[in-house]
Coordinates of C-alpha atoms (C1' of nucleotides) in Angstrom, one line a residue:
Chain A
M1304 CA -2.3 40.2 31.7
N1305 CA 1.0 38.5 30.9
S1306 CA 1.3 35.4 33.0
E1307 CA 5.0 35.8 33.0
E1308 CA 4.7 38.4 35.7
N1309 CA 3.7 35.7 38.1
K1310 CA 6.6 33.6 37.0
E1311 CA 8.1 31.3 39.6
G1312 CA 10.8 28.7 39.6
S1313 CA 12.5 27.4 36.5
P1314 CA 11.2 27.8 33.0
L1315 CA 10.2 24.2 32.9
D1316 CA 8.2 24.6 36.0
F1317 CA 7.0 27.8 34.6
I1318 CA 5.8 26.1 31.5
R1319 CA 4.1 23.4 33.5
T1320 CA 2.6 25.8 35.9
M1321 CA 1.3 27.9 33.0
V1322 CA -0.2 25.0 31.2
A1323 CA -1.8 23.6 34.4
E1324 CA -3.1 27.1 35.2
D1325 CA -4.5 27.5 31.6
I1326 CA -6.3 24.1 31.9
K1327 CA -7.7 25.1 35.3
T1328 CA -9.0 28.4 34.0
N1329 CA -10.3 26.8 30.9
K1330 CA -8.3 29.3 28.9
H1331 CA -8.4 27.4 25.6
G1332 CA -11.3 25.3 26.5
G1333 CA -9.0 23.1 28.5
R1334 CA -7.1 22.1 25.4
V1335 CA -3.3 21.7 25.3
E1336 CA -1.8 21.8 21.8
T1337 CA 1.9 22.3 21.2
R1338 CA 3.9 21.9 18.0
F1339 CA 7.4 21.1 16.8
P1340 CA 8.0 23.3 13.8
P1341 CA 11.3 22.6 12.1
E1342 CA 12.2 24.2 8.8
P1343 CA 13.0 21.3 6.4
N1344 CA 16.3 22.7 5.4
G1345 CA 18.6 20.2 7.1
Y1346 CA 18.7 17.2 9.3
L1347 CA 17.6 17.2 13.0
H1348 CA 20.3 17.2 15.6
I1349 CA 20.5 16.6 19.3
G1350 CA 19.5 20.2 19.9
H1351 CA 16.2 19.6 18.2
A1352 CA 15.8 16.5 20.3
K1353 CA 15.6 18.8 23.3
A1354 CA 12.8 20.8 21.7
I1355 CA 11.0 17.7 20.5
C1356 CA 11.1 16.2 24.0
L1357 CA 9.8 19.4 25.4
D1358 CA 7.0 20.0 22.9
F1359 CA 5.8 16.4 22.9
G1360 CA 6.6 16.0 26.6
V1361 CA 4.4 18.9 27.7
A1362 CA 1.6 17.8 25.4
N1363 CA 1.8 14.2 26.7
E1364 CA 2.0 15.3 30.3
F1365 CA -1.2 17.2 30.1
G1366 CA -3.2 14.9 27.9
G1367 CA -2.8 17.2 24.8
V1368 CA -1.4 16.7 21.4
C1369 CA 1.7 17.9 19.7
H1370 CA 1.8 18.8 16.0
L1371 CA 4.7 18.2 13.6
R1372 CA 4.8 21.1 11.3
M1373 CA 7.2 21.8 8.5
D1374 CA 7.9 25.5 8.6
D1375 CA 8.6 25.7 4.9
T1376 CA 8.0 29.4 4.0
N1377 CA 11.4 29.9 2.4
P1378 CA 11.6 28.1 -1.0
T1379 CA 15.3 28.6 -1.4
K1380 CA 16.6 26.1 1.2
E1381 CA 13.9 23.5 1.7
D1382 CA 13.5 20.0 0.3
M1383 CA 11.4 16.9 0.7
E1384 CA 14.5 14.9 1.6
Y1385 CA 14.8 17.0 4.7
A1386 CA 11.1 16.8 5.5
E1387 CA 11.2 13.0 5.3
S1388 CA 14.3 12.7 7.4
I1389 CA 12.6 14.9 10.0
M1390 CA 9.6 12.6 10.2
N1391 CA 11.8 9.6 10.4
D1392 CA 13.9 11.0 13.2
V1393 CA 11.0 12.3 15.3
R1394 CA 9.3 8.9 15.0
W1395 CA 12.6 7.1 15.9
L1396 CA 12.9 9.2 19.0
G1397 CA 9.6 7.7 20.1
F1398 CA 7.1 10.5 19.5
D1399 CA 3.8 10.3 17.6
W1400 CA 2.1 13.3 16.1
G1401 CA -0.8 11.1 15.0
K1402 CA -2.8 12.8 12.3
H1403 CA -1.2 16.2 13.1
L1404 CA 1.3 16.6 10.3
Y1405 CA 1.2 20.0 8.8
Y1406 CA 3.0 22.1 6.3
A1407 CA 3.2 25.9 6.5
S1408 CA 3.1 26.0 2.7
D1409 CA -0.4 24.6 2.9
Y1410 CA -1.4 27.9 4.5
F1411 CA 0.0 30.2 1.8
E1412 CA -3.5 31.2 0.6
K1413 CA -4.8 31.8 4.1
M1414 CA -1.7 33.8 4.9
Y1415 CA -2.2 35.9 1.8
E1416 CA -5.7 36.7 2.9
C1417 CA -4.5 37.7 6.4
A1418 CA -2.0 40.1 4.8
V1419 CA -4.9 41.5 2.7
E1420 CA -6.9 42.0 5.8
L1421 CA -4.0 43.7 7.5
I1422 CA -3.8 46.1 4.6
K1423 CA -7.5 46.7 4.7
R1424 CA -7.2 47.6 8.3
G1425 CA -4.5 50.1 7.5
K1426 CA -1.9 48.0 9.3
A1427 CA 0.3 47.1 6.4
Y1428 CA 1.6 48.7 3.2
V1429 CA 3.6 47.9 0.1
C1430 CA 7.0 49.4 0.3
D1431 CA 9.3 50.1 -2.7
L1432 CA 12.5 50.6 -0.7
T1433 CA 15.3 48.4 -1.8
P1434 CA 17.1 46.2 0.8
E1435 CA 20.0 48.7 0.5
E1436 CA 17.8 51.7 1.2
W1437 CA 15.9 50.2 4.0
P1438 CA 18.5 50.4 6.8
E1439 CA 18.5 54.2 6.4
Y1440 CA 14.8 54.3 7.1
R1441 CA 14.8 51.6 9.8
G1442 CA 17.4 53.5 11.8
T1443 CA 19.8 51.8 14.2
L1444 CA 19.9 50.5 17.7
T1445 CA 20.2 54.0 19.0
V1446 CA 18.6 56.1 16.3
P1447 CA 14.9 55.8 15.6
G1448 CA 13.7 55.0 12.0
K1449 CA 11.9 57.5 9.8
S1450 CA 8.9 57.2 7.6
S1451 CA 9.2 56.7 3.8
Q1452 CA 6.8 58.1 1.2
Y1453 CA 5.4 54.6 0.6
R1454 CA 4.2 54.3 4.2
E1455 CA 1.3 56.7 3.5
R1456 CA 0.0 54.9 0.4
S1457 CA -3.8 54.5 0.4
I1458 CA -5.4 51.2 1.3
E1459 CA -6.7 50.9 -2.3
E1460 CA -3.3 51.4 -3.8
N1461 CA -1.7 48.9 -1.3
L1462 CA -4.4 46.3 -2.1
D1463 CA -3.8 46.8 -5.8
L1464 CA 0.0 46.6 -5.5
F1465 CA -0.1 43.6 -3.3
R1466 CA -2.5 41.8 -5.8
R1467 CA 0.0 42.6 -8.6
M1468 CA 2.9 41.4 -6.5
R1469 CA 1.1 38.1 -6.3
D1470 CA 0.4 38.1 -10.0
G1471 CA 4.0 38.6 -10.8
D1472 CA 3.9 42.1 -12.1
F1473 CA 7.1 43.1 -10.2
A1474 CA 10.7 42.0 -10.2
D1475 CA 12.1 40.0 -7.3
G1476 CA 13.1 42.3 -4.5
S1477 CA 11.5 45.4 -5.9
K1478 CA 8.7 45.5 -3.4
V1479 CA 7.8 44.1 0.0
V1480 CA 4.8 44.3 2.2
R1481 CA 5.5 45.8 5.6
A1482 CA 3.5 45.8 8.8
K1483 CA 2.8 49.4 9.8
I1484 CA 3.8 49.3 13.5
D1485 CA 6.3 51.8 15.0
L1486 CA 9.4 53.1 13.4
A1487 CA 10.6 54.6 16.7
S1488 CA 10.3 51.4 18.7
P1489 CA 13.3 50.4 20.7
N1490 CA 12.7 46.9 19.5
I1491 CA 14.0 46.9 15.9
H1492 CA 11.7 44.1 15.0
M1493 CA 8.7 46.4 15.5
R1494 CA 10.0 49.0 13.1
D1495 CA 7.8 48.1 10.1
P1496 CA 9.1 44.5 9.5
A1497 CA 8.7 43.0 6.1
I1498 CA 6.0 40.4 6.0
Y1499 CA 5.9 39.4 2.3
R1500 CA 8.7 39.4 -0.2
I1501 CA 8.8 38.7 -4.0
R1502 CA 10.9 35.7 -4.8
R1503 CA 10.6 33.7 -8.0
E1504 CA 11.9 30.4 -6.7
H1505 CA 10.6 26.9 -7.1
H1506 CA 9.1 25.7 -3.9
Y1507 CA 9.5 22.0 -3.2
R1508 CA 5.7 21.6 -2.5
T1509 CA 3.9 24.5 -4.1
G1510 CA 6.1 24.6 -7.2
N1511 CA 5.7 27.8 -9.0
D1512 CA 2.3 28.7 -7.7
W1513 CA 3.7 31.6 -5.7
C1514 CA 6.2 34.3 -6.4
I1515 CA 5.6 36.0 -3.0
Y1516 CA 6.4 34.3 0.3
P1517 CA 5.6 35.3 3.8
M1518 CA 8.3 36.1 6.4
Y1519 CA 8.8 34.1 9.6
D1520 CA 7.4 36.7 12.0
F1521 CA 4.1 37.0 10.1
A1522 CA 3.8 33.3 9.1
H1523 CA 4.7 31.6 12.4
C1524 CA 2.0 33.1 14.6
L1525 CA -0.5 32.5 11.9
E1526 CA 0.5 28.9 11.6
D1527 CA 0.1 28.5 15.3
Y1528 CA -3.2 30.2 15.2
F1529 CA -4.6 28.2 12.3
E1530 CA -3.7 25.0 14.0
R1531 CA -5.2 26.2 17.3
I1532 CA -2.0 25.8 19.1
T1533 CA -2.3 26.8 22.8
H1534 CA 1.3 26.9 23.8
S1535 CA 4.0 27.8 21.4
L1536 CA 7.4 26.9 22.8
C1537 CA 10.5 28.2 21.0
T1538 CA 14.1 29.1 21.6
L1539 CA 15.5 32.2 23.3
E1540 CA 16.5 34.1 20.2
F1541 CA 12.8 34.6 19.4
E1542 CA 12.1 36.3 22.7
I1543 CA 12.4 39.7 21.1
H1544 CA 10.0 38.6 18.4
R1545 CA 7.2 37.9 20.8
P1546 CA 5.7 41.4 20.7
L1547 CA 5.4 40.9 16.9
Y1548 CA 3.9 37.5 17.3
D1549 CA 1.2 39.0 19.5
W1550 CA 0.8 42.1 17.4
F1551 CA -0.2 40.3 14.2
L1552 CA -2.8 38.1 16.0
I1553 CA -4.2 41.0 17.9
N1554 CA -4.4 43.3 14.9
L1555 CA -6.1 40.6 12.9
G1556 CA -8.7 40.5 15.6
F1557 CA -8.0 36.9 16.5
E1558 CA -9.3 35.5 19.8
D1559 CA -8.1 32.4 21.7
R1560 CA -4.6 33.2 20.7
P1561 CA -1.6 30.9 21.2
E1562 CA 1.1 32.1 23.6
Q1563 CA 4.8 32.0 22.9
T1564 CA 7.2 30.9 25.6
E1565 CA 11.0 30.7 25.1
F1566 CA 13.7 28.5 26.5
A1567 CA 17.4 28.1 26.0
R1568 CA 18.7 26.0 23.1
L1569 CA 21.2 23.3 23.8
A1570 CA 24.9 23.8 23.5
L1571 CA 27.3 20.8 23.9
T1572 CA 31.0 20.9 24.5
Y1573 CA 33.1 19.7 21.5
T1574 CA 30.1 19.8 19.3
V1575 CA 29.0 22.0 16.4
M1576 CA 25.2 22.4 16.4
S1577 CA 24.7 25.1 13.7
K1578 CA 22.8 23.8 10.7
R1579 CA 24.9 26.0 8.5
K1580 CA 28.2 24.5 9.7
L1581 CA 26.8 20.9 9.7
L1582 CA 25.8 21.5 6.1
M1583 CA 29.3 22.7 5.4
L1584 CA 30.8 19.6 6.9
V1585 CA 28.7 17.5 4.6
Q1586 CA 29.2 19.5 1.4
E1587 CA 32.9 19.7 1.8
N1588 CA 33.1 16.0 2.5
L1589 CA 34.7 16.6 5.9
V1590 CA 32.3 13.9 7.1
H1591 CA 30.6 11.1 5.1
G1592 CA 27.1 12.7 5.1
W1593 CA 24.4 13.8 7.5
D1594 CA 24.4 10.4 9.2
D1595 CA 28.1 10.1 9.7
P1596 CA 28.4 8.7 13.2
R1597 CA 30.5 11.6 14.2
M1598 CA 27.7 14.1 13.5
P1599 CA 25.5 15.3 16.3
T1600 CA 22.5 14.7 14.0
I1601 CA 19.8 12.3 15.2
C1602 CA 20.6 9.9 12.3
G1603 CA 24.3 10.2 13.1
L1604 CA 23.8 9.3 16.7
R1605 CA 21.5 6.5 15.7
R1606 CA 24.1 5.0 13.4
R1607 CA 26.6 5.4 16.1
G1608 CA 24.5 3.2 18.4
Y1609 CA 22.6 5.8 20.5
T1610 CA 19.2 4.6 21.6
P1611 CA 16.1 6.8 21.7
E1612 CA 15.8 6.1 25.4
A1613 CA 19.3 7.5 26.1
I1614 CA 18.6 10.7 24.1
R1615 CA 15.3 11.1 25.9
K1616 CA 16.9 10.6 29.2
F1617 CA 19.5 13.2 28.4
C1618 CA 16.9 15.7 27.4
E1619 CA 15.1 15.1 30.7
V1620 CA 18.3 15.4 32.7
I1621 CA 19.5 18.7 31.2
G1622 CA 16.3 20.5 32.1
I1623 CA 15.0 23.7 30.6
T1624 CA 16.3 27.2 31.4
K1625 CA 16.1 30.7 30.2
Y1626 CA 19.8 31.3 30.0
N1627 CA 22.4 29.9 27.7
S1628 CA 24.5 27.1 29.1
L1629 CA 27.1 24.7 27.8
T1630 CA 26.4 21.1 28.6
D1631 CA 29.3 18.6 28.9
V1632 CA 29.0 15.8 26.2
A1633 CA 30.1 13.5 29.0
L1634 CA 26.5 13.8 30.3
L1635 CA 25.1 12.6 26.9
E1636 CA 27.6 9.7 26.9
H1637 CA 26.7 8.9 30.5
C1638 CA 23.1 8.6 29.5
L1639 CA 24.0 6.2 26.7
R1640 CA 26.3 4.1 28.8
E1641 CA 23.6 3.8 31.4
D1642 CA 21.1 2.5 28.8
L1643 CA 23.5 0.3 26.9
N1644 CA 25.0 -1.2 30.0
K1645 CA 21.7 -2.9 30.9
L1646 CA 20.7 -4.0 27.4
T1647 CA 23.8 -4.9 25.3
P1648 CA 25.1 -8.4 25.0
R1649 CA 28.7 -8.8 25.8
V1650 CA 30.9 -10.4 23.1
L1651 CA 34.5 -11.4 22.9
A1652 CA 36.5 -9.5 20.3
V1653 CA 40.1 -8.7 19.7
M1654 CA 41.0 -5.5 17.9
N1655 CA 44.8 -5.6 17.8
P1656 CA 45.6 -9.3 17.7
L1657 CA 48.6 -10.9 19.3
K1658 CA 48.9 -14.7 18.7
V1659 CA 49.1 -16.9 21.8
V1660 CA 50.0 -20.5 21.5
I1661 CA 48.8 -22.7 24.4
T1662 CA 51.7 -25.1 24.3
N1663 CA 50.2 -27.7 26.6
Y1664 CA 46.9 -27.8 24.8
P1665 CA 46.5 -30.6 22.2
D1666 CA 46.6 -29.5 18.6
G1667 CA 43.2 -30.0 16.9
Q1668 CA 41.2 -30.2 20.1
V1669 CA 38.4 -27.7 20.7
D1670 CA 36.7 -26.9 24.0
E1671 CA 33.2 -25.4 24.0
L1672 CA 33.0 -22.9 26.8
E1673 CA 29.9 -21.3 28.1
A1674 CA 29.8 -17.5 28.1
V1675 CA 27.2 -15.3 29.8
N1676 CA 25.6 -12.9 27.4
N1677 CA 24.9 -10.1 29.8
P1678 CA 25.8 -10.1 33.5
E1679 CA 23.3 -7.2 34.1
D1680 CA 20.5 -9.2 32.6
P1681 CA 20.1 -12.9 33.6
E1682 CA 17.3 -13.3 31.0
A1683 CA 19.9 -12.7 28.2
G1684 CA 21.1 -16.3 28.6
S1685 CA 24.4 -17.6 27.5
R1686 CA 26.2 -18.9 24.4
I1687 CA 29.1 -21.3 23.5
V1688 CA 32.5 -20.0 22.5
P1689 CA 35.2 -22.3 21.1
F1690 CA 38.6 -22.5 22.6
S1691 CA 41.7 -24.1 20.9
R1692 CA 45.4 -24.2 20.9
E1693 CA 46.0 -21.0 19.1
I1694 CA 44.1 -17.9 20.2
Y1695 CA 44.4 -14.1 19.7
I1696 CA 44.5 -11.7 22.6
D1697 CA 44.8 -7.9 22.3
R1698 CA 48.3 -6.5 22.1
N1699 CA 47.4 -4.1 24.8
D1700 CA 46.8 -7.0 27.1
F1701 CA 50.4 -8.1 27.1
M1702 CA 53.4 -6.1 28.2
E1703 CA 56.9 -7.5 28.2
D1704 CA 58.1 -5.1 30.8
P1705 CA 55.0 -4.1 32.7
P1706 CA 54.8 -1.1 35.1
N1707 CA 53.7 -1.5 38.7
K1708 CA 50.0 -1.6 38.5
Y1709 CA 49.6 -3.5 35.3
F1710 CA 47.2 -6.4 36.0
R1711 CA 47.3 -8.2 32.7
L1712 CA 49.6 -10.7 30.9
A1713 CA 53.4 -10.4 31.2
P1714 CA 56.2 -12.9 31.2
G1715 CA 55.8 -15.3 34.1
R1716 CA 52.4 -13.9 35.0
E1717 CA 49.1 -15.7 35.1
V1718 CA 45.8 -14.2 33.9
R1719 CA 42.3 -15.5 33.3
L1720 CA 40.9 -15.8 29.8
R1721 CA 37.4 -14.6 30.1
Y1722 CA 35.0 -17.6 30.4
G1723 CA 38.0 -19.8 29.7
F1724 CA 41.1 -20.9 31.6
F1725 CA 44.0 -19.4 33.5
I1726 CA 47.0 -19.1 31.3
K1727 CA 50.6 -18.3 32.2
C1728 CA 53.1 -16.7 29.9
E1729 CA 56.2 -18.9 29.5
N1730 CA 57.9 -17.5 26.5
V1731 CA 58.0 -14.5 24.1
I1732 CA 58.8 -15.1 20.5
K1733 CA 60.4 -12.2 18.6
D1734 CA 61.8 -11.5 15.2
A1735 CA 65.2 -10.2 14.4
D1736 CA 64.0 -6.6 15.0
D1737 CA 62.8 -7.3 18.4
N1738 CA 59.1 -7.3 17.4
I1739 CA 56.9 -9.6 19.4
L1740 CA 55.5 -12.2 17.0
E1741 CA 53.7 -14.5 19.4
I1742 CA 53.8 -15.6 22.9
H1743 CA 53.7 -19.1 24.3
C1744 CA 51.6 -19.9 27.3
T1745 CA 50.6 -22.9 29.3
Y1746 CA 47.0 -23.3 30.6
D1747 CA 45.7 -25.0 33.7
P1748 CA 43.0 -27.5 32.7
E1749 CA 41.6 -27.3 36.3
T1750 CA 40.6 -23.7 35.7
R1751 CA 38.0 -24.4 33.0
G1752 CA 35.2 -21.9 33.3
G1753 CA 37.4 -19.3 35.0
S1754 CA 38.0 -20.3 38.6
A1755 CA 40.8 -22.4 40.2
P1756 CA 39.9 -25.3 42.5
D1757 CA 42.8 -24.4 44.7
G1758 CA 41.4 -21.0 45.3
R1759 CA 44.3 -19.0 43.8
K1760 CA 43.4 -15.7 42.3
V1761 CA 44.6 -13.8 39.2
K1762 CA 44.6 -10.0 39.0
G1763 CA 43.5 -9.7 35.4
T1764 CA 40.9 -11.1 33.1
I1765 CA 41.5 -10.7 29.4
H1766 CA 39.6 -11.2 26.2
W1767 CA 40.4 -13.6 23.5
V1768 CA 39.2 -15.4 20.4
S1769 CA 40.1 -18.8 19.0
A1770 CA 42.4 -18.1 16.0
N1771 CA 40.8 -20.8 13.8
H1772 CA 37.3 -19.9 14.6
A1773 CA 37.4 -16.1 14.6
V1774 CA 35.3 -14.0 12.3
K1775 CA 36.9 -10.9 10.8
A1776 CA 35.2 -7.6 10.9
E1777 CA 36.0 -4.0 10.4
V1778 CA 35.8 -1.5 13.3
R1779 CA 35.5 2.2 12.8
L1780 CA 36.6 4.1 15.9
Y1781 CA 35.0 7.4 16.1
D1782 CA 36.5 10.0 18.4
R1783 CA 35.0 13.4 18.9
L1784 CA 34.9 15.5 15.7
F1785 CA 36.3 18.6 17.3
M1786 CA 39.3 19.2 19.5
V1787 CA 38.2 22.3 21.3
E1788 CA 35.4 22.7 23.7
Q1789 CA 33.5 25.3 21.7
P1790 CA 34.4 24.9 18.1
G1791 CA 34.1 27.7 15.7
E1792 CA 34.2 30.5 18.2
D1793 CA 36.3 33.7 18.2
D1794 CA 36.4 34.1 14.4
I1795 CA 38.4 31.0 14.0
D1796 CA 37.4 28.8 11.1
F1797 CA 35.7 25.9 12.8
R1798 CA 37.1 23.5 10.2
T1799 CA 40.6 24.1 11.4
Q1800 CA 39.5 22.7 14.8
L1801 CA 38.6 19.3 13.4
N1802 CA 40.2 16.3 15.1
P1803 CA 42.4 14.6 12.4
D1804 CA 42.0 11.3 14.3
S1805 CA 38.3 11.4 14.6
L1806 CA 38.0 8.3 12.5
K1807 CA 40.2 5.3 12.6
I1808 CA 39.5 2.1 10.8
A1809 CA 40.8 -1.2 12.0
E1810 CA 40.2 -4.9 11.5
C1811 CA 39.1 -7.0 14.4
W1812 CA 38.5 -10.7 15.2
L1813 CA 35.2 -11.7 16.6
E1814 CA 34.0 -14.8 18.3
P1815 CA 32.1 -17.0 15.8
S1816 CA 28.6 -16.2 17.3
L1817 CA 28.9 -12.9 15.5
A1818 CA 29.2 -14.3 12.0
N1819 CA 25.6 -13.2 11.2
V1820 CA 25.1 -10.0 12.9
K1821 CA 22.5 -7.6 11.6
P1822 CA 22.8 -3.9 11.0
G1823 CA 21.7 -1.8 14.0
E1824 CA 22.5 -4.5 16.5
L1825 CA 24.3 -3.3 19.6
F1826 CA 27.1 -5.0 21.5
Q1827 CA 29.6 -4.4 24.1
F1828 CA 33.0 -5.6 23.2
E1829 CA 34.1 -6.5 26.7
R1830 CA 36.6 -4.1 28.2
Q1831 CA 36.7 -2.1 25.0
G1832 CA 33.5 -0.1 24.6
Y1833 CA 30.1 -0.2 23.1
F1834 CA 29.6 -1.0 19.5
C1835 CA 26.8 -0.8 17.0
V1836 CA 26.8 -2.8 13.8
D1837 CA 26.7 -0.3 11.1
L1838 CA 23.8 0.1 8.7
D1839 CA 26.3 -0.3 5.8
S1840 CA 27.4 -3.7 7.0
T1841 CA 27.6 -6.6 4.6
P1842 CA 27.3 -10.2 5.7
E1843 CA 30.9 -10.9 4.6
L1844 CA 32.4 -8.1 6.5
P1845 CA 30.4 -6.6 9.3
V1846 CA 31.3 -3.0 10.1
F1847 CA 31.2 -2.0 13.7
N1848 CA 31.0 1.6 14.9
L1849 CA 32.4 2.4 18.3
T1850 CA 30.1 4.5 20.3
V1851 CA 31.4 5.2 23.8
T1852 CA 34.5 3.7 25.3
L1853 CA 34.2 2.2 28.6
K1854 CA 35.6 4.2 31.5
D1855 CA 39.1 2.9 31.8
S1856 CA 41.2 4.1 34.7
W1857 CA 44.1 2.1 33.3
S1858 CA 44.4 4.2 30.2
K1859 CA 43.8 7.3 32.2
N1860 CA 46.7 6.5 34.5
Q1861 CA 48.8 6.0 31.4
G1862 CA 48.2 9.6 30.4
K1863 CA 49.5 11.0 33.6
Chain B
rA977 C1' 25.5 52.3 22.1
rG978 C1' 19.6 51.6 22.7
rC979 C1' 16.3 47.8 24.0
rC980 C1' 15.4 42.8 25.9
rC981 C1' 16.8 38.3 28.6
rC982 C1' 19.8 36.0 32.4
rG983 C1' 23.5 35.1 36.7
rU984 C1' 23.3 28.7 42.3
rG985 C1' 30.0 23.9 43.0
rG986 C1' 34.3 22.4 37.3
rU987 C1' 29.5 21.3 34.3
rG988 C1' 24.0 20.8 34.0
rU989 C1' 20.1 21.8 37.3
rA990 C1' 16.6 22.0 42.3
rA991 C1' 14.9 24.7 46.8
rC992 C1' 5.6 28.4 49.1
rG993 C1' 10.7 34.2 51.9
rG994 C1' 12.4 29.1 56.4
rU995 C1' 18.1 22.9 56.8
rA996 C1' 21.3 25.2 49.7
rG997 C1' 19.6 19.3 47.4
rC998 C1' 20.2 16.1 42.9
rA999 C1' 23.0 14.5 38.5
rC1000 C1' 27.5 14.5 35.6
rA1001 C1' 32.6 15.3 36.1
rA1002 C1' 36.8 14.7 39.5
rG1003 C1' 39.0 12.0 43.8
rU1004 C1' 39.2 7.9 47.6
rG1005 C1' 37.9 3.1 49.0
rA1006 C1' 35.0 -1.7 48.7
rU1007 C1' 33.1 -5.6 45.7
rU1008 C1' 33.8 -7.8 40.8
rC1009 C1' 35.5 -13.7 35.7
rU1010 C1' 35.2 -6.7 31.8
rG1011 C1' 40.7 -1.8 35.2
rA1012 C1' 33.3 -2.0 33.0
rU1013 C1' 29.1 -2.2 36.1
rU1014 C1' 27.6 -1.7 41.2
rC1015 C1' 28.2 0.4 46.1
rA1016 C1' 30.1 3.8 49.9
rC1017 C1' 32.6 8.2 51.0
rU1018 C1' 35.0 13.1 49.7
rU1019 C1' 36.1 17.9 47.4
rU1020 C1' 34.0 22.3 45.2
rG1021 C1' 28.5 26.8 45.1
rU1022 C1' 24.0 31.2 45.8
rU1023 C1' 28.6 37.4 41.2
rG1024 C1' 29.7 41.9 44.6
rA1025 C1' 27.6 45.9 47.7
rG1026 C1' 23.6 48.0 50.0
rG1027 C1' 18.6 47.5 51.8
rU1028 C1' 13.3 45.2 53.4
rU1029 C1' 12.5 41.0 57.0
rC1030 C1' 12.7 37.4 63.0
rA1031 C1' 14.5 35.0 58.5
rA1032 C1' 16.8 36.3 51.5
rA1033 C1' 19.4 32.0 46.4
rU1034 C1' 14.4 33.9 46.5
rC1035 C1' 11.8 40.6 47.3
rC1036 C1' 13.9 46.0 46.2
rU1037 C1' 18.2 49.2 44.6
rU1038 C1' 22.8 49.3 42.5
rA1039 C1' 27.4 47.7 40.5
rC1040 C1' 29.6 43.8 37.9
rG1041 C1' 29.4 39.7 34.5
rG1042 C1' 27.1 36.6 30.5
rG1043 C1' 23.7 36.2 26.3
rG1044 C1' 20.4 38.1 22.4
rC1045 C1' 18.6 41.8 18.7
rU1046 C1' 20.3 46.2 13.8
rA1047 C1' 17.8 39.6 7.2
rC1048 C1' 13.3 40.8 1.6
rC1049 C1' 16.5 33.5 6.9
rA1050 C1' 14.0 30.6 10.4

RNA sequence: AGCCCCGUGGUGUAACGGUAGCACAAGUGAUUCUGAUUCACUUUGUUGAGGUUCAAAUCCUUACGGGGCUACCA
């Protein structure tokens, strides 16, 4: 009867096979309905993206629909701010739930009726055991539970007590409703789990209408059933809850039941994914909010310059399994680079300026040079960048005493200015303390545009901006937030594993075409990495967030 | 400890019982007006032991290893 017995291949294949089979056998009238059911108690993160892609992906693949449902049955932690951010993020990721937006809290009345029905069927009872007393009756992993006096209350008494629980006759925590299942079950979740609790708490949607709230195990299968979900996909930790999921629906006499299937949640190296810990980072100001670009939240990734396409590609590539794995963030970054590489315009920018005076270039003269916007995309066209006697190059692009395989500028060496001219370093100007103030170069007018008529080659091409034309901006360099592969493990406070250098702020000098960039625009600063103009940007001082640094074997070799 | 789930290169994943493949990472080389990109090549794997079979990553047994569950959270 359980299709899992015929399981073959990977869980994703299993899910596909199952859905295809169900369509073929007309199990749910050929319908496919899935759902993404977050609790609105925090912001969505990359782990949720995996679930979203699966839930919506399966529905789309089989011509079904996917619901977005706020699983808001616990009034203490939930808020509309979260619900709105969730809708925003799902939409941004590129998924559409159409008219299928639901709130579990809209079902409170129906759920209450289901609990009444369960009581009427002798399948649930009101229990007066305190949370402290309960473990004694529930038993342990090895010891079966035992019955309490409350377990044998009459149906009439239970109905009356449950009614009065709803009416507010009893104090918070003084009574719960329990499903009457099996106190000796090896599965602890089947040992008379609580399905309703008393909690006088303002709910962000139902206000003070209710003082009793349903528990997850009872509520979730009902939500799925009410919405006529066919395939209920969830993470592995709910596997052991599945018998309960089925028990409620069966004992309520429901037909055409949804079926729960579990898959592994995402774990990423160097990344904290626990909502609790992410909330702590926000509350303790260890980051600047849920959308801090260092956060693994969808909004954080968005602000950092991640594209929905890159995230969806990542979710596709990691696959679906039934065992816990630890995925390398490098894979996520690879997916982003792959996407950004083909769509981001290249721009010239210098982050750590060193002045270069072109001694044989006339003062006051300006050359307008043509620069290709994106070599990967001919459609992207080109732009003009000004060149003049004084320019800035990056300090890293000059070494007074270069090691063997250094390709860039050094005394006596010639390099190419990207889209510009060949320049040769003739002189290094220093102050009394031996600090390099500026360098003097000569340029070869014949090399305008970047190639020499005599065919001579240079080993390096460096980036530059005209000192008089440059636009200043702020760059925030975000490194990974955590230094260890799996933060917060082994009883170590995960906060002690934060990378102190995860955020560096620097000024940079941009080519003039970037004077009016808009928030959210993406760029590649050539040879330095991918950038996203921050949503906080002002026209006077754009703020760029670094997303992923380009692969740079030069800097790697430096580390060895 | 009882119950449940799961073991394929460094990582993430494929393979009706029939050639162990792909991607990332790493390395080498080529091309390059970004030390990027692109391209080519290379290294590394079925947890162990028994079975069943002409044939096992796949089926069975067992050992070992990893994960989950003991909330009036979801």
